[in-house]
Short mmCIF file of C-alpha atoms and ligand atoms in Angstrom, two decimals:
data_model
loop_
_atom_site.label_atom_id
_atom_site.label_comp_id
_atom_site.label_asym_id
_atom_site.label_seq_id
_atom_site.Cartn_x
_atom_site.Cartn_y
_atom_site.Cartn_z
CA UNK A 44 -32.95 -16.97 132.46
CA UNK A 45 -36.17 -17.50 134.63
CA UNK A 46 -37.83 -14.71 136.20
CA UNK A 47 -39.08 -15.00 140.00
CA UNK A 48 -42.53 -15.42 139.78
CA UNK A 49 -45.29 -17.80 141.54
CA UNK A 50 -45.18 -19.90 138.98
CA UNK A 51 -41.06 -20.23 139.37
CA UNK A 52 -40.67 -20.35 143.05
CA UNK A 53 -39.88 -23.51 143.28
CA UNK A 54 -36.91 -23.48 140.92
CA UNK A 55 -35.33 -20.85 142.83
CA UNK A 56 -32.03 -22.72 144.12
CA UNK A 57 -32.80 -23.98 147.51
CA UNK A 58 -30.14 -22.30 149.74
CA UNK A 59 -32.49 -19.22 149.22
CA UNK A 60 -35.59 -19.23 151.28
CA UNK A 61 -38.40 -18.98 150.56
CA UNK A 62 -42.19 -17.68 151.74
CA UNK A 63 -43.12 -20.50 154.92
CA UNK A 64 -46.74 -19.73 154.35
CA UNK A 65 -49.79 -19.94 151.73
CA UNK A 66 -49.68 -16.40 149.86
CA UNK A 67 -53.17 -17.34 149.20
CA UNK A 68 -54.07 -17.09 152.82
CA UNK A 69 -52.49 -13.88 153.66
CA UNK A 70 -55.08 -10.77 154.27
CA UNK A 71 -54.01 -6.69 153.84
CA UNK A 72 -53.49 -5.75 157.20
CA UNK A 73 -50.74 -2.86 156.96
CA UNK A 74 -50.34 -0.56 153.90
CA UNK A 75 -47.28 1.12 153.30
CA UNK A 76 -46.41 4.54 151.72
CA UNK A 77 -42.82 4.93 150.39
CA UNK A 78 -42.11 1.75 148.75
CA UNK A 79 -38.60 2.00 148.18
CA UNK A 80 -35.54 -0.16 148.68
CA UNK A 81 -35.55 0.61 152.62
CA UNK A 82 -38.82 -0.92 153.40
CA UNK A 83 -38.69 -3.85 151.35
CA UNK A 84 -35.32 -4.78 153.63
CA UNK A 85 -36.76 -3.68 156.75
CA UNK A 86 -40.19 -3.57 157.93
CA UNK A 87 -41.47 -5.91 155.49
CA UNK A 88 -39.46 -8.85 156.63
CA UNK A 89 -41.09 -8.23 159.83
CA UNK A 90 -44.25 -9.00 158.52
CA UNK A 91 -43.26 -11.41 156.17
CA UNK A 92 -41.55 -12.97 159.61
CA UNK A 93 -45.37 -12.36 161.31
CA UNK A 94 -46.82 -14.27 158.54
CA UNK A 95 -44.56 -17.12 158.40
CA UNK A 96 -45.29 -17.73 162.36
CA UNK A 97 -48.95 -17.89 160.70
CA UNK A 98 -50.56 -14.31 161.64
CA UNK A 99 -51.70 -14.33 157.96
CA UNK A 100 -53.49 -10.87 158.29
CA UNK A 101 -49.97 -8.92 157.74
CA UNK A 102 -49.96 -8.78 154.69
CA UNK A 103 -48.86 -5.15 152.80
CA UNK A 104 -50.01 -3.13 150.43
CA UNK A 105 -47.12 -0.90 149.00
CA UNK A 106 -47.45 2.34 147.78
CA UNK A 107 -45.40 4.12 145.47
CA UNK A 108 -45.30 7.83 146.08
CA UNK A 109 -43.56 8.72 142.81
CA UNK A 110 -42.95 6.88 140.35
CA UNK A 111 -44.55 3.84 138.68
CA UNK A 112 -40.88 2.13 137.98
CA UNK A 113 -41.21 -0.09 141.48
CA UNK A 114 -44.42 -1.69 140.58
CA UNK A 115 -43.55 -1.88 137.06
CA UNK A 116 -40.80 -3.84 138.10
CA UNK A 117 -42.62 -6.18 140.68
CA UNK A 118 -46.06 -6.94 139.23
CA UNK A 119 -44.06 -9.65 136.74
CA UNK A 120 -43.00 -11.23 139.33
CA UNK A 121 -46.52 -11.17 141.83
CA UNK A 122 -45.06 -8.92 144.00
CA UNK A 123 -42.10 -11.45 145.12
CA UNK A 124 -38.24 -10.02 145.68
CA UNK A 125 -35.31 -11.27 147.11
CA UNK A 126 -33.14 -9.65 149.99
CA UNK A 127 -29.73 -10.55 150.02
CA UNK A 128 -28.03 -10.16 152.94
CA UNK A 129 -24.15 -9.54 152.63
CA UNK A 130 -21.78 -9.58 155.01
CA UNK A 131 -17.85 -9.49 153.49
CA UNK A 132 -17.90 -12.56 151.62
CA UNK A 133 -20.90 -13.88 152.86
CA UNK A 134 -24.17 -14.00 151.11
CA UNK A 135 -27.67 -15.45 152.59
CA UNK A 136 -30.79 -14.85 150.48
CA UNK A 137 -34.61 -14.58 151.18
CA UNK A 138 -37.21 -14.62 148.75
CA UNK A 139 -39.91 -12.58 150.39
CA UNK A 140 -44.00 -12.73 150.14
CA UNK A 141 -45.33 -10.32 151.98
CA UNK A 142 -46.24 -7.66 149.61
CA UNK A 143 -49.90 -8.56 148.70
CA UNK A 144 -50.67 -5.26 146.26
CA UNK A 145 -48.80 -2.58 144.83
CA UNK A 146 -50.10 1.07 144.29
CA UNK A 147 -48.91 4.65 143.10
CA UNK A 148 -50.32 7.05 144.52
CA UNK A 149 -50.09 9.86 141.49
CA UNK A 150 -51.97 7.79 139.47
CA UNK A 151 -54.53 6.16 141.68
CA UNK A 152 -54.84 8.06 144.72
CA UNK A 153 -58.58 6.71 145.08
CA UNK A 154 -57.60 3.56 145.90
CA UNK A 155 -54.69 4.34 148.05
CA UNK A 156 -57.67 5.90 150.56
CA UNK A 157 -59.24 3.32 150.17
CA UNK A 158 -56.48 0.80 151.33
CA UNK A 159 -56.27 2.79 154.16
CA UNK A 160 -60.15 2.63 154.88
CA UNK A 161 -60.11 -0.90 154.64
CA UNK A 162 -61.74 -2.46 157.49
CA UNK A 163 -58.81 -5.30 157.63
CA UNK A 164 -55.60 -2.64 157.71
CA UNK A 165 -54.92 -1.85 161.53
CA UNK A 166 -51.48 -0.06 160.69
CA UNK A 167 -50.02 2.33 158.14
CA UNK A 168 -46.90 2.84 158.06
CA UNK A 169 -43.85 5.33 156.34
CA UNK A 170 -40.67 5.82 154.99
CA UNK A 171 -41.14 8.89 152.66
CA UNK A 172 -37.49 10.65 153.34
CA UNK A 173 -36.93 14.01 154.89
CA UNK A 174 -38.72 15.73 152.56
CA UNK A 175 -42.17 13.76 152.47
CA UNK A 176 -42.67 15.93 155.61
CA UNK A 177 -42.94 19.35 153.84
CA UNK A 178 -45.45 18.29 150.94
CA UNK A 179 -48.30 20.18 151.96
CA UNK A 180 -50.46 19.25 148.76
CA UNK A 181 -53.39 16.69 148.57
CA UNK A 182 -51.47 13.57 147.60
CA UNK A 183 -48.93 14.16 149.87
CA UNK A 184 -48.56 11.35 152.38
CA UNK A 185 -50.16 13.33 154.90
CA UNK A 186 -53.35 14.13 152.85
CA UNK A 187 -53.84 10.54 151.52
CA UNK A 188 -53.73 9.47 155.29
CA UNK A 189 -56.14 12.30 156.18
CA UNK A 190 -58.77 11.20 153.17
CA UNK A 191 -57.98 7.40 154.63
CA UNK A 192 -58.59 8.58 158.20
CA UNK A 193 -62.04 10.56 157.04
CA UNK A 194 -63.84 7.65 155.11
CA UNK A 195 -63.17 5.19 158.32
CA UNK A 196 -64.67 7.83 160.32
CA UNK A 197 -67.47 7.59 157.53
CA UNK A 198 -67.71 3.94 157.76
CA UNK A 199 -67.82 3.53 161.50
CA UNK A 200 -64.62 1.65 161.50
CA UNK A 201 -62.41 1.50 163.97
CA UNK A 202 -58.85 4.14 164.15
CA UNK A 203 -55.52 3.16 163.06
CA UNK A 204 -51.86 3.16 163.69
CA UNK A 205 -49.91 5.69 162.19
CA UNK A 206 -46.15 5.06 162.71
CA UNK A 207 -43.44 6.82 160.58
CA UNK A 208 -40.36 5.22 159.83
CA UNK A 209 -38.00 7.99 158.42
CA UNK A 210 -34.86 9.71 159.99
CA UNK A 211 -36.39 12.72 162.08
CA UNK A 212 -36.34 13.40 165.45
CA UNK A 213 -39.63 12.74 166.91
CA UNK A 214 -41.28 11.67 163.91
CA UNK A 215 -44.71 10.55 165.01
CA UNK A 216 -45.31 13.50 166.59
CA UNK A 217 -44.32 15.16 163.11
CA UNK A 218 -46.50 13.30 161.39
CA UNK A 219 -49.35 13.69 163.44
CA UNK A 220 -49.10 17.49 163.25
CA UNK A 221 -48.74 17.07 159.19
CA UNK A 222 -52.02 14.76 159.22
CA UNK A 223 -53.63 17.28 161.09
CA UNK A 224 -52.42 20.52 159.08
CA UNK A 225 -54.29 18.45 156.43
CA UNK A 226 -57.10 17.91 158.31
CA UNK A 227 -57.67 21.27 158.80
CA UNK A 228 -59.67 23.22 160.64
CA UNK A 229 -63.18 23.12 159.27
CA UNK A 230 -63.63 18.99 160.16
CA UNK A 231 -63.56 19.45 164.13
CA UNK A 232 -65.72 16.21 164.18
CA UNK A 233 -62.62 14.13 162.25
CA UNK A 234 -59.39 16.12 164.47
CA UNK A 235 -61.60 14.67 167.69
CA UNK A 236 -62.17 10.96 166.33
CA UNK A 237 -58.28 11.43 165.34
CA UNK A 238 -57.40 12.45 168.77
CA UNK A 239 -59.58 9.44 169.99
CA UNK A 240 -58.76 6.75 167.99
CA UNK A 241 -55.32 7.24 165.88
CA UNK A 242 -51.96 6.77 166.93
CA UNK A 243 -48.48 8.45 166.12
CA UNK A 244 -46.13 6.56 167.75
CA UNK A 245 -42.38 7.29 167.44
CA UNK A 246 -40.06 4.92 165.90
CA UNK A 247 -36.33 4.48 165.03
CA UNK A 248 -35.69 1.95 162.06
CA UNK A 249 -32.24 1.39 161.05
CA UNK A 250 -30.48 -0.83 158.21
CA UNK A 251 -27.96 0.01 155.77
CA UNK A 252 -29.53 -0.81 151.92
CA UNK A 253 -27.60 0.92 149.39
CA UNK A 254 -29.67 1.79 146.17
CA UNK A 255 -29.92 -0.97 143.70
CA UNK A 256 -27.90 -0.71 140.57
CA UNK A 257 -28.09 -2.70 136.96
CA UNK A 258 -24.94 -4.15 137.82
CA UNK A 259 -26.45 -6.12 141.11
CA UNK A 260 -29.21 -7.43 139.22
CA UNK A 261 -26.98 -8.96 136.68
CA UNK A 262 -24.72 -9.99 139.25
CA UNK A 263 -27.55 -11.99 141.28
CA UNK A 264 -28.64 -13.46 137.55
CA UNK A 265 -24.98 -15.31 137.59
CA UNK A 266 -24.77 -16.07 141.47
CA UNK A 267 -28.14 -16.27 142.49
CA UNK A 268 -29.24 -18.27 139.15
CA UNK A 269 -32.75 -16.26 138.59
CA UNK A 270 -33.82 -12.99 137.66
CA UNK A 271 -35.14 -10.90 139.99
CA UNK A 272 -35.68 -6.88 138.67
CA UNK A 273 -36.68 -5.73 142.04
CA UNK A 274 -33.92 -7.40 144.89
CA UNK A 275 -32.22 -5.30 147.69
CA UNK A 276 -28.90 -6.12 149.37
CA UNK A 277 -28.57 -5.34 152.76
CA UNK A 278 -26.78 -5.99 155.90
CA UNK A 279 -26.91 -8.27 158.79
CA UNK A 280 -27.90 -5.51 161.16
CA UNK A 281 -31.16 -4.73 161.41
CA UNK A 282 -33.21 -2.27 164.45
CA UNK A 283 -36.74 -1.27 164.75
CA UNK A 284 -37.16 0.72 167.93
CA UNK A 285 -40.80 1.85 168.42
CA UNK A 286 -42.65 3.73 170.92
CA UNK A 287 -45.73 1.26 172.92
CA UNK A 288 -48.50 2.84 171.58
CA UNK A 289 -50.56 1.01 169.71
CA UNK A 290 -54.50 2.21 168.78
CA UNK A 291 -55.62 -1.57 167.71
CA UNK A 292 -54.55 -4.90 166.77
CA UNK A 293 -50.57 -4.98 165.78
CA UNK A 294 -48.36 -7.97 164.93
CA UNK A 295 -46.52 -9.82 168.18
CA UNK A 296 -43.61 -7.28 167.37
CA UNK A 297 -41.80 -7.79 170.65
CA UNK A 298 -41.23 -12.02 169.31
CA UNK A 299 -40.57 -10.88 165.64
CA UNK A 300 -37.33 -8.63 167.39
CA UNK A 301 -38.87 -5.15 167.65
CA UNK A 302 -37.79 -3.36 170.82
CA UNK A 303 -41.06 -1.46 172.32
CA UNK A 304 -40.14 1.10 174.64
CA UNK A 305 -42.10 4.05 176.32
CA UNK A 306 -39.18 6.57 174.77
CA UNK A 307 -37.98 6.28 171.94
CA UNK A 308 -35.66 9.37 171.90
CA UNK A 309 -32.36 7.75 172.92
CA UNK A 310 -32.04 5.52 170.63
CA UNK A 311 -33.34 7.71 167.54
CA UNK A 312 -30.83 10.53 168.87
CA UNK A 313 -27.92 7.50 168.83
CA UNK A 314 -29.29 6.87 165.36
CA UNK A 315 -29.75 10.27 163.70
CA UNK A 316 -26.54 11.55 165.42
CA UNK A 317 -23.67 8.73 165.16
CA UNK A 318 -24.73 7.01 162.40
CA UNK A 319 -26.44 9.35 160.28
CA UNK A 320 -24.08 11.95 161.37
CA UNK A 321 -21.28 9.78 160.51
CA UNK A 322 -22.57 9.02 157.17
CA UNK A 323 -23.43 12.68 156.29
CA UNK A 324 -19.79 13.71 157.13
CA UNK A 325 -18.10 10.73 155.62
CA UNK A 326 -20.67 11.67 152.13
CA UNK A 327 -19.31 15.34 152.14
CA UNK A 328 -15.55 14.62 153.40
CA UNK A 329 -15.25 11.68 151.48
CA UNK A 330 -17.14 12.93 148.49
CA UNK A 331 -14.93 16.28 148.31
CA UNK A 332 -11.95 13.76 148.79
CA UNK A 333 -12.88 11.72 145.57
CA UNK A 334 -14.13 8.44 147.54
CA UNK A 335 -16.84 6.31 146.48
CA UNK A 336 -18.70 4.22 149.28
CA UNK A 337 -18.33 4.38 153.15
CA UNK A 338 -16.18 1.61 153.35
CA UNK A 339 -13.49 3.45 151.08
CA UNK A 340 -13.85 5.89 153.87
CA UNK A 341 -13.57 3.42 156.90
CA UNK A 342 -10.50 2.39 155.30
CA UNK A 343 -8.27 5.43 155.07
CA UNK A 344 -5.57 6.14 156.78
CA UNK A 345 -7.79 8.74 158.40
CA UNK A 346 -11.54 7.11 158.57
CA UNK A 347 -11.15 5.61 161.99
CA UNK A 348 -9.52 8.77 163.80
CA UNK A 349 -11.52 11.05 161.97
CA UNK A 350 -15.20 8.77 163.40
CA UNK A 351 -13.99 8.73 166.46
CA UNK A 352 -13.17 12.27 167.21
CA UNK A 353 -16.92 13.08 165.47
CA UNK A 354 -18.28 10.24 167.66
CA UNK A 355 -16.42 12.09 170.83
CA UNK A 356 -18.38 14.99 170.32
CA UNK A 357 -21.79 13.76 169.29
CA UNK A 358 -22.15 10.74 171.80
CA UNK A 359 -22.29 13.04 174.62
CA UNK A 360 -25.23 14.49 173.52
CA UNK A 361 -27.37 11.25 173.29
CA UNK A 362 -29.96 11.32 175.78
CA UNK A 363 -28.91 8.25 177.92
CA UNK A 364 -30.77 5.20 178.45
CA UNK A 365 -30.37 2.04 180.44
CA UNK A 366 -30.49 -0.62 177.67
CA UNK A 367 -28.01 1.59 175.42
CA UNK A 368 -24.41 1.17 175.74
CA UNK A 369 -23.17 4.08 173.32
CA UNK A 370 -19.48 2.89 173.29
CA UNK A 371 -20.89 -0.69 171.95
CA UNK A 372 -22.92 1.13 169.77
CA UNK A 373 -20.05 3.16 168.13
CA UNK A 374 -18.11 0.31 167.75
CA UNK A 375 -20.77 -1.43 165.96
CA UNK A 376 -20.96 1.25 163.75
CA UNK A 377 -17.38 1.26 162.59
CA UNK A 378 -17.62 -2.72 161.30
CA UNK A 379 -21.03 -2.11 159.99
CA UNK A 380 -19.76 0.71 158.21
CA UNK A 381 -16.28 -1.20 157.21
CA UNK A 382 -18.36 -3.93 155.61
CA UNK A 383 -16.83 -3.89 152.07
CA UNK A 384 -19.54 -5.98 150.50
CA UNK A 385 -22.16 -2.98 150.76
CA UNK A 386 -20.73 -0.97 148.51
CA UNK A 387 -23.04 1.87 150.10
CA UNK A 388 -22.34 5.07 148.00
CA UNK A 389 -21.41 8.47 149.49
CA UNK A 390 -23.31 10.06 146.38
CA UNK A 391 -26.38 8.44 147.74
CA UNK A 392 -25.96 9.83 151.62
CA UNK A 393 -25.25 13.02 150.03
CA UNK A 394 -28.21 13.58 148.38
CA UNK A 395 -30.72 16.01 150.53
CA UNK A 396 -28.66 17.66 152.54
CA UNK A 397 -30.21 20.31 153.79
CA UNK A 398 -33.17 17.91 154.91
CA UNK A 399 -30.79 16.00 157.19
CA UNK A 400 -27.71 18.12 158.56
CA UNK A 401 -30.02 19.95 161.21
CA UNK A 402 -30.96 16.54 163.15
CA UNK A 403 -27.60 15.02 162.19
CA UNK A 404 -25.32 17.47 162.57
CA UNK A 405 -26.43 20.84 163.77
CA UNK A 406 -28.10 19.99 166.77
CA UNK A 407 -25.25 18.03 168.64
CA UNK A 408 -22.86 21.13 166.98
CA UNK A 409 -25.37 23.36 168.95
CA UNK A 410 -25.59 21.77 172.00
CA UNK A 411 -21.76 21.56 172.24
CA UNK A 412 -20.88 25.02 171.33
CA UNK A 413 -23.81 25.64 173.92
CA UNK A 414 -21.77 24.03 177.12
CA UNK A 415 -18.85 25.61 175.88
CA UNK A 416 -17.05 22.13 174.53
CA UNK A 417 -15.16 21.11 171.51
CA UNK A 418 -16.63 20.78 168.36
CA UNK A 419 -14.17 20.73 165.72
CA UNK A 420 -15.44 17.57 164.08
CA UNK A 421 -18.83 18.61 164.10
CA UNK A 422 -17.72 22.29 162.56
CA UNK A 423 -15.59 20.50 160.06
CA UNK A 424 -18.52 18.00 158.67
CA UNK A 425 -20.88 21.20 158.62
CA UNK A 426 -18.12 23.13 156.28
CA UNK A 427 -17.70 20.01 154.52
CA UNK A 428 -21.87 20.04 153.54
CA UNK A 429 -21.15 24.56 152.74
CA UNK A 430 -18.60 23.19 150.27
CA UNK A 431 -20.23 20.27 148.57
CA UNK A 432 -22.77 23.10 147.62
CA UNK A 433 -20.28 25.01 145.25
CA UNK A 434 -20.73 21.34 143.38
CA UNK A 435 -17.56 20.55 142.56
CA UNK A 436 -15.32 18.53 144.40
CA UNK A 437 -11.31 18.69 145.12
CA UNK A 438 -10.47 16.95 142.08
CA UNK A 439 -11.63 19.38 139.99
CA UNK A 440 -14.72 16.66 138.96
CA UNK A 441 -18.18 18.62 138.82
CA UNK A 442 -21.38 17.47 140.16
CA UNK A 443 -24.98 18.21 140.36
CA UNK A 444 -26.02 19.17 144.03
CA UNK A 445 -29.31 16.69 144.59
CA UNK A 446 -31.56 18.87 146.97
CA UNK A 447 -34.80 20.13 147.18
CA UNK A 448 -33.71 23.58 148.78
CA UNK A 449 -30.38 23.81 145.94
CA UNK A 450 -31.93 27.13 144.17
CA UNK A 451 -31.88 28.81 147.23
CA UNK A 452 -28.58 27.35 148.44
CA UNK A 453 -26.31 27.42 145.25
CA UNK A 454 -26.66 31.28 145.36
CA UNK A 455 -24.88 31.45 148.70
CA UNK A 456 -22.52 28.66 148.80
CA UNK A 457 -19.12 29.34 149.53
CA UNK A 458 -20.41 31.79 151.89
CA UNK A 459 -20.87 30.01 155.76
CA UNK A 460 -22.65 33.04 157.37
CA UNK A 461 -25.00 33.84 154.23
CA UNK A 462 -25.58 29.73 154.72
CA UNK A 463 -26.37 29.93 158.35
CA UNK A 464 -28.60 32.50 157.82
CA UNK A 465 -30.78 30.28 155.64
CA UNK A 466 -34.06 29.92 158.21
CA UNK A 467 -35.61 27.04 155.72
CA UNK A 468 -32.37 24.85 157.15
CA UNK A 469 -31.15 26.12 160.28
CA UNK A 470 -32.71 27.10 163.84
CA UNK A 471 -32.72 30.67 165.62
CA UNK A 472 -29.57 29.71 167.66
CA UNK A 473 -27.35 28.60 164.87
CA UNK A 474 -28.65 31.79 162.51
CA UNK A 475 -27.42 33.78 165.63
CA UNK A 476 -24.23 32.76 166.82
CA UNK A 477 -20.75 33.92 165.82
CA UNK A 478 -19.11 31.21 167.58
CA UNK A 479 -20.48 28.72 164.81
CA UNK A 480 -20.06 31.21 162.22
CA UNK A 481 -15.79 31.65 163.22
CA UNK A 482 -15.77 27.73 163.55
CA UNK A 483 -17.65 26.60 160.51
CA UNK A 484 -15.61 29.82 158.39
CA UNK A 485 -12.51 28.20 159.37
CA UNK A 486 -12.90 24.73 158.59
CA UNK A 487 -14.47 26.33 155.01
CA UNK A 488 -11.35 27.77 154.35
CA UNK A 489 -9.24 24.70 155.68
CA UNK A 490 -11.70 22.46 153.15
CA UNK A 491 -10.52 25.38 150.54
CA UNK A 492 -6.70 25.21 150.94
CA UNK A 493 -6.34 22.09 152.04
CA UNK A 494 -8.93 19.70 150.59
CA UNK A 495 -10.78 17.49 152.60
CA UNK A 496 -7.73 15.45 153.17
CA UNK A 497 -5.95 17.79 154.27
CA UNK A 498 -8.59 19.96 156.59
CA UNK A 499 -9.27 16.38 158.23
CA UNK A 500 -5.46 15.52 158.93
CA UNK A 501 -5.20 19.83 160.25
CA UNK A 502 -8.35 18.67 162.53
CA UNK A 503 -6.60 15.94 163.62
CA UNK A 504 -3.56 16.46 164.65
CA UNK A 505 -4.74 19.94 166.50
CA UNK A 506 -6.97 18.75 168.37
C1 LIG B 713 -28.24 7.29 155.19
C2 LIG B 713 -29.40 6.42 155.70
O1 LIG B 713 -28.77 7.95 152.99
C3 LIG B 713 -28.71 8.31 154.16
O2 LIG B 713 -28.96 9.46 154.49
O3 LIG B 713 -27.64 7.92 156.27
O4 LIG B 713 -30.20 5.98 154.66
C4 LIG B 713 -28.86 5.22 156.50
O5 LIG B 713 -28.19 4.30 155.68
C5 LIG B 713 -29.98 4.51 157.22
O6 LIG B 713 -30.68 5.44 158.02
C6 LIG B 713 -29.45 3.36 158.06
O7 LIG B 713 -30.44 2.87 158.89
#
């Protein structure tokens, strides 16, 4: 079977397509920290896109942040993978080039600064999860930019971009306050040139690309006819929302289909809070429930009345905006999320809970309880996170709970007030209000009697 490689790109079966430009051409000009399955189906294709239109300094340098297994994988190959977009039965395949160098940062961290100080790169950019924000150590993200930041200060060399690309709410403002923390107090020179000449913009990214399994690889070997170790499959959809606010030279993102806006908090509250919302309560629900992917969910007898109620509540507390239509938007979600070819797993949403419930589902479950309106779909996807904790789900079927905070959680669980007390997950106003505690208590014991099943048909026909 032949591997993708250079030297094979031209046997690669024609319908897939390929690189439109000389790899040999194409400069560094972003580096990217968090080089998992997400970027490489996202951002990258933008620049990939940039370089094809034949702005060859776009090219990106990936960097690992664990684990050695990604570049392991692609270094056979030079650095090429495929993206296979799927869409029910359809199937449409890119072979993509943009990825110039890969490096981990636990073993070289060195030369990660140094890609950042390199007087070429205009633009670093993120997607470290939830929990890439709280590293507070050296070779955390946020220290490696820092370091970066420092020696171009050094060198006379003009600031950067900074842009995160994971789920938070206000995330280059987050990230600029972590870069900082790092920068400490004792380099006043560096925080000024930082203030000066780097910038955090916000940004909302959003594409569904479910983990890569053994069993996709071998099936692209029969339908794809090559081997390729390191392909994603995605979906059709594809959003990159970022805020205008740029501190040098950037790619022509508005032609390559980026939306630039001067606030990007609409559309990453629509994000964080109907989709990601959805798919945290569909991962608990469904996961209690014995389901496997979202589109098992979609299609039960209660997935669409059950999104919809949850979609009543949370949509209301999206910060309008004019070029956002929310009832489009939920719609949207429903056949993105019904796409059967995905095969997104709920194990996979579920995993780091208690890094994404507070700007998925607390906060709209706050703000409604706050004006005194319903939230009984929002209180039952809450319980439905209290009782994944216990780890075992309503079949009877253990599990292990995947989450950074789980030794201070598993102690608790089963317990919603204990939980809501927990100031390392929730805010003042949820550790402090009985009217969550009574409605998330409820739906726990609901989720207890009834399984998740049952609690969602109680929810639904009451309300
Ligand atoms: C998902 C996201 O795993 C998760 O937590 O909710 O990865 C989701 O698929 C993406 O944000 C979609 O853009």
């Amino acid at each position: 079977m032949t591997r993708l490689s250079a030297a094979t790109l031209d046997r690669v079966p024609s319908r897939v397509r390929r690189p439109g430009y000389d790899r040999t051409r194409v400069r560094a000009g972003v580096v990217h920290l968090g080089l998992g399955a997400f970027h490489r189906a996202h951002q990258a294709l933008v620049f990939d896109d940039a370089l094809a239109a034949g702005d060859h300094g776009w090219g990106v340098v990936g960097v690992s942040m664990r684990s050695a297994a990604m570049r392991d994988r692609l270094v056979p190959q030079d650095k090429l993978y495929t993206v296979i977009v799927e869409n029910h039965s359809e199937r449409e395949a890119r072979v993509v080039g943009a990825l110039l160098d890969i490096l981990v940062a636990p073993e070289e961290p060195a030369r990660v600064i140094e890609a950042i100080a390199d007087p070429g790169v205009h633009l670093v950019t993120l997607t470290i999860t939830e929990k890439g924000y709280h590293a507070s150590r050296s070779e955390s993200a946020a220290g490696l930019i820092a370091a970066g930041l420092f020696l171009r200060r050094q060198r006379n060399l003009p600031g950067l971009t900074v842009m995160s690309c994971d789920n938070l709410p206000n995330n280059g403002e987050r990230l600029r306050a972590a870069v900082s923390k790092s920068v400490g107090t004792a380099n006043s020179g560096l925080a000024d040139w930082i203030a000066m000449s780097v910038t955090f913009p916000s940004t909302m990214v959003d594409r569904i690309v479910p983990a890569t399994t053994g069993a996709d690889i071998a099936r692209w070997q029969v339908e794809g006819g090559f081997e390729d170790q390191a392909l994603v499959r995605t979906e059709p959809f594809s959003q990159w929302v970022v805020e205008d606010r740029f501190a040098g030279p950037m790619p022509d993102l508005g032609a390559l289909g980026v939306t630039l806006t001067a606030d990007v908090r609409p559309w990453e509250q629509a994000k964080l809070r109907l989709l990601n919302g959805a798919h945290s309560a569909m991962a608990y629900l469904g996961g209690l429930a014995g389901l496997t992917t979202v589109d098992d969910f979609v299609r039960a007898p209660f997935g669409e009345p059950f999104l919809r109620s949850l979609w009543d509540e949370s949509a209301p507390t999206v910060t309008r905006a004019p070029r956002l239509d929310l009832t489009h938007y939920c719609n949207r979600l429903l056949e993105r999320f019904g796409n059967p070819a995905l095969e997104h797993r709920l194990a996979q949403i579920a995993i780091d809970g208690s890094q994404k419930i507070p700007q998925r589902i607390v906060a709209p479950l706050l703000e409604r309880l706050a004006t005194g309106a319903e939230a009984t779909a929002l209180g039952l996807a809450l319980a439905a996170w209290m009782r994944w904790q216990q780890g075992v789900n309503d079949l009877g079927r253990a599990f292990t709970v995947d989450d950074p905070l789980a030794e201070l959680i598993s102690p608790v669980a089963g317990d919603a007030a204990a939980l809501l007390g927990l100031e390392q997950i929730f805010p003042p106003e949820a550790r402090t209000n009985p009217a969550l505690v009574k409605l998330v208590s409820y739906h726990l014991r609901q989720l207890e009697t009834l399984g998740a099943r049952g609690a969602i048909e109680a929810m639904l026909t009451h309300s």
